[in-house]
Amino acid sequence: MTAAHIDALMPFELAMFGSEAWTRSGYRAELADSRHRTYVAAEGPEGELLGWAGVRVLADEAEILTVGVVPTARRQGLARQLVAALLDAARAGGAAQIYLEVRVDNAAARALYLTEGFAEIGVRRGYYDHGRIDAVVMSRAV
Ligand SMILES: CC(C)(COP(=O)(O)OP(=O)(O)OC[C@H]1O[C@@H](n2cnc3c(N)ncnc32)[C@H](O)[C@@H]1OP(=O)(O)O)[C@@H](O)C(=O)NCCC(=O)NCCS
C-alpha cells in the first residue's frame, strides 16, 4: 500500500468506518511505521483501489488493524485474500498468535473472520462509538 492508495481510500473511509474512521495523516503515520506494520492494497484492472488492510506485529503477537473492501467489490473473496496477506506478514514477522477487534453489530466481518479460522475469545464493553457499541475480540494461531 502506498500514499496514492491513501488518497484513493479516503472517500470510502468515513462511510465504511463512521466514528472509527482514520484520517489521512493517521494512515500516513501507519505506513511510515514499516518496522512493525504491513499494509496491503488490492487494485482492479485499471489500477483502481478495491480494498486495503493492515497488521501490526509486536514480538510474537500480531493485531489486524483494518480491513476494508469498497462496496462495489464485495462478496468476491477480496477480504479473504487481504486477510491471507496479513497472516503471511504476521508469520514472516515472527508472530505466533493474531488478534483483532470487531464491532458486535458487524455481521459481515464477524462471519469473514470466523470462516478464516478466528475464534471469538472475549468482549470489550463500550469499545466503539463513544461507549455505545461493544467489540468482540477474535484470535487464531498464525
Ligand atoms: C467485511 C468486509 C471487509 C468483507 O469484504 P468482502 O471482500 O466482501 O468479503 P469476502 O468476499 O472475502 O467474504 C468472505 C466471507 O465473509 C463473509 N461475509 C462477507 N460479507 C458478508 C455479508 N455481507 N454477510 C454475511 N457474511 C459475509 C462470508 O462468509 C464470506 O464468504 P462467502 O462469500 O463465501 O459466503 C466488507 O464488507 C467491508 O469492507 N465492510 C466495511 C468495513 C468493515 O466492516 N471492515 C471490517 C472491520 S473489522
Short mmCIF file of C-alpha atoms and ligand atoms in Angstrom, two decimals:
data_model
loop_
_atom_site.label_atom_id
_atom_site.label_comp_id
_atom_site.label_asym_id
_atom_site.label_seq_id
_atom_site.Cartn_x
_atom_site.Cartn_y
_atom_site.Cartn_z
CA MET A 1 0.00 0.00 0.00
CA THR A 2 1.32 3.44 -0.98
CA ALA A 3 0.46 7.09 -0.27
CA ALA A 4 -1.59 7.10 -3.50
CA HIS A 5 -3.81 4.39 -2.04
CA ILE A 6 -4.46 6.59 1.00
CA ASP A 7 -5.85 9.32 -1.28
CA ALA A 8 -7.98 6.72 -3.06
CA LEU A 9 -9.43 5.22 0.12
CA MET A 10 -10.26 8.46 1.95
CA PRO A 11 -13.65 8.95 0.22
CA PHE A 12 -14.68 5.48 1.45
CA GLU A 13 -13.23 5.66 4.95
CA LEU A 14 -15.95 7.70 6.69
CA ALA A 15 -18.84 5.81 5.08
CA MET A 16 -17.28 2.46 5.96
CA PHE A 17 -15.94 3.13 9.45
CA GLY A 18 -18.07 6.00 10.79
CA SER A 19 -16.89 7.21 14.17
CA GLU A 20 -13.84 4.92 13.89
CA ALA A 21 -12.68 6.42 10.57
CA TRP A 22 -8.98 7.24 10.35
CA THR A 23 -7.60 10.48 8.95
CA ARG A 24 -5.20 10.85 6.04
CA SER A 25 -2.40 11.77 8.44
CA GLY A 26 -3.31 8.78 10.60
CA TYR A 27 -2.86 6.49 7.60
CA ARG A 28 0.42 8.20 6.69
CA ALA A 29 1.76 7.55 10.20
CA GLU A 30 0.67 3.92 9.93
CA LEU A 31 2.51 3.45 6.61
CA ALA A 32 5.61 5.20 8.00
CA ASP A 33 5.96 2.58 10.75
CA SER A 34 7.10 -0.10 8.33
CA ARG A 35 9.15 -1.83 11.03
CA HIS A 36 6.05 -3.08 12.86
CA ARG A 37 3.22 -2.62 10.38
CA THR A 38 2.38 -4.10 6.99
CA TYR A 39 -0.35 -2.59 4.81
CA VAL A 40 -1.58 -4.13 1.59
CA ALA A 41 -3.90 -2.81 -1.12
CA ALA A 42 -5.91 -4.61 -3.80
CA GLU A 43 -6.38 -2.98 -7.19
CA GLY A 44 -8.68 -3.67 -10.12
CA PRO A 45 -7.58 -3.94 -13.78
CA GLU A 46 -7.45 -0.16 -14.23
CA GLY A 47 -5.38 0.28 -11.07
CA GLU A 48 -8.43 1.41 -9.11
CA LEU A 49 -8.45 0.72 -5.38
CA LEU A 50 -10.68 -2.19 -4.39
CA GLY A 51 -9.55 -2.90 -0.83
CA TRP A 52 -6.88 -2.43 1.80
CA ALA A 53 -5.76 -3.95 5.08
CA GLY A 54 -3.10 -3.60 7.74
CA VAL A 55 -1.47 -5.61 10.52
CA ARG A 56 0.91 -4.77 13.38
CA VAL A 57 3.43 -7.31 14.63
CA LEU A 58 4.98 -6.87 18.06
CA ALA A 59 7.19 -9.76 19.18
CA ASP A 60 5.10 -12.94 18.95
CA GLU A 61 1.70 -11.20 18.74
CA ALA A 62 0.02 -9.62 15.74
CA GLU A 63 -3.07 -7.44 15.52
CA ILE A 64 -5.24 -6.80 12.49
CA LEU A 65 -5.72 -3.02 12.39
CA THR A 66 -8.10 -2.55 9.50
CA VAL A 67 -9.67 -4.41 6.57
CA GLY A 68 -11.86 -2.66 4.01
CA VAL A 69 -13.31 -3.56 0.62
CA VAL A 70 -15.10 -0.93 -1.46
CA PRO A 71 -18.86 -1.64 -1.74
CA THR A 72 -18.80 -2.47 -5.47
CA ALA A 73 -16.10 -5.15 -4.99
CA ARG A 74 -17.65 -7.07 -2.08
CA ARG A 75 -18.56 -10.78 -1.90
CA GLN A 76 -15.85 -11.75 -4.38
CA GLY A 77 -13.35 -13.11 -1.88
CA LEU A 78 -11.20 -9.98 -1.71
CA ALA A 79 -11.31 -9.63 2.08
CA ARG A 80 -10.30 -13.28 2.37
CA GLN A 81 -7.26 -12.55 0.19
CA LEU A 82 -6.39 -9.45 2.21
CA VAL A 83 -6.61 -11.38 5.49
CA ALA A 84 -4.42 -14.13 4.00
CA ALA A 85 -1.82 -11.49 3.11
CA LEU A 86 -1.91 -10.15 6.68
CA LEU A 87 -1.46 -13.66 8.07
CA ASP A 88 1.57 -14.14 5.77
CA ALA A 89 3.05 -10.86 7.03
CA ALA A 90 2.39 -11.83 10.67
CA ARG A 91 4.07 -15.19 10.11
CA ALA A 92 7.05 -13.58 8.40
CA GLY A 93 7.35 -11.15 11.31
CA GLY A 94 7.55 -13.98 13.81
CA ALA A 95 4.05 -13.77 15.34
CA ALA A 96 2.52 -16.92 16.82
CA GLN A 97 -0.97 -15.54 17.58
CA ILE A 98 -3.07 -12.88 15.86
CA TYR A 99 -5.89 -10.79 17.37
CA LEU A 100 -8.49 -8.29 16.21
CA GLU A 101 -11.46 -6.36 17.48
CA VAL A 102 -14.69 -6.11 15.53
CA ARG A 103 -17.96 -4.30 16.25
CA VAL A 104 -20.52 -6.64 17.74
CA ASP A 105 -23.04 -5.45 15.10
CA ASN A 106 -20.69 -6.08 12.13
CA ALA A 107 -22.13 -9.42 10.98
CA ALA A 108 -20.21 -9.44 7.68
CA ALA A 109 -16.80 -9.03 9.32
CA ARG A 110 -17.56 -11.49 12.13
CA ALA A 111 -18.60 -14.09 9.51
CA LEU A 112 -15.48 -13.37 7.48
CA TYR A 113 -13.14 -13.92 10.43
CA LEU A 114 -14.98 -17.00 11.70
CA THR A 115 -14.65 -18.63 8.29
CA GLU A 116 -10.95 -17.69 8.29
CA GLY A 117 -10.34 -19.70 11.46
CA PHE A 118 -10.66 -16.97 14.11
CA ALA A 119 -12.50 -17.72 17.35
CA GLU A 120 -14.40 -15.18 19.43
CA ILE A 121 -12.47 -15.04 22.70
CA GLY A 122 -13.94 -12.06 24.54
CA VAL A 123 -15.82 -8.78 24.55
CA ARG A 124 -14.60 -5.23 25.20
CA ARG A 125 -17.59 -3.34 26.58
CA GLY A 126 -18.25 0.06 25.02
CA TYR A 127 -15.15 -0.05 22.81
CA TYR A 128 -16.75 1.78 19.85
CA ASP A 129 -18.98 4.79 19.26
CA HIS A 130 -18.10 6.65 22.45
CA GLY A 131 -19.00 3.73 24.70
CA ARG A 132 -22.17 2.70 22.88
CA ILE A 133 -21.04 -0.41 20.97
CA ASP A 134 -19.10 -3.43 22.24
CA ALA A 135 -16.15 -5.02 20.45
CA VAL A 136 -15.79 -8.75 20.02
CA VAL A 137 -12.16 -9.86 20.40
CA MET A 138 -11.16 -12.62 17.98
CA SER A 139 -7.96 -14.61 17.69
CA ARG A 140 -6.27 -17.52 15.94
CA ALA A 141 -2.84 -19.06 15.69
CA VAL A 142 -0.78 -17.58 12.86
C1 LIG B 1 -16.31 -7.02 5.94
C2 LIG B 1 -15.73 -6.78 4.55
C3 LIG B 1 -14.25 -6.42 4.66
C4 LIG B 1 -15.88 -8.10 3.73
O1 LIG B 1 -15.26 -7.91 2.47
P1 LIG B 1 -15.59 -8.86 1.22
O2 LIG B 1 -14.48 -8.71 0.22
O3 LIG B 1 -16.97 -8.63 0.75
O4 LIG B 1 -15.53 -10.31 1.88
P2 LIG B 1 -15.28 -11.69 1.10
O5 LIG B 1 -15.93 -11.64 -0.27
O6 LIG B 1 -13.84 -12.06 1.14
O7 LIG B 1 -16.14 -12.67 2.01
C5 LIG B 1 -15.56 -13.69 2.80
C6 LIG B 1 -16.62 -14.28 3.71
O8 LIG B 1 -17.02 -13.32 4.69
C7 LIG B 1 -18.41 -13.48 4.97
N1 LIG B 1 -19.15 -12.29 4.56
C8 LIG B 1 -18.68 -11.24 3.85
N2 LIG B 1 -19.65 -10.30 3.69
C9 LIG B 1 -20.75 -10.78 4.30
C10 LIG B 1 -22.05 -10.27 4.49
N3 LIG B 1 -22.43 -9.07 3.99
N4 LIG B 1 -22.92 -11.01 5.21
C11 LIG B 1 -22.58 -12.22 5.72
N5 LIG B 1 -21.34 -12.77 5.56
C12 LIG B 1 -20.43 -12.04 4.86
C13 LIG B 1 -18.87 -14.71 4.18
O9 LIG B 1 -18.62 -15.85 5.00
C14 LIG B 1 -17.91 -14.66 3.02
O10 LIG B 1 -17.75 -15.89 2.37
P3 LIG B 1 -18.77 -16.27 1.16
O11 LIG B 1 -18.88 -15.08 0.25
O12 LIG B 1 -18.09 -17.44 0.53
O13 LIG B 1 -20.08 -16.58 1.82
C15 LIG B 1 -16.51 -5.67 3.78
O14 LIG B 1 -17.91 -5.94 3.89
C16 LIG B 1 -16.23 -4.27 4.30
O15 LIG B 1 -15.27 -3.63 3.87
N6 LIG B 1 -17.07 -3.78 5.24
C17 LIG B 1 -16.91 -2.42 5.79
C18 LIG B 1 -15.64 -2.29 6.60
C19 LIG B 1 -15.53 -3.34 7.68
O16 LIG B 1 -16.50 -3.66 8.35
N7 LIG B 1 -14.32 -3.87 7.87
C20 LIG B 1 -14.02 -4.88 8.88
C21 LIG B 1 -13.69 -4.21 10.17
S1 LIG B 1 -13.07 -5.40 11.35
#
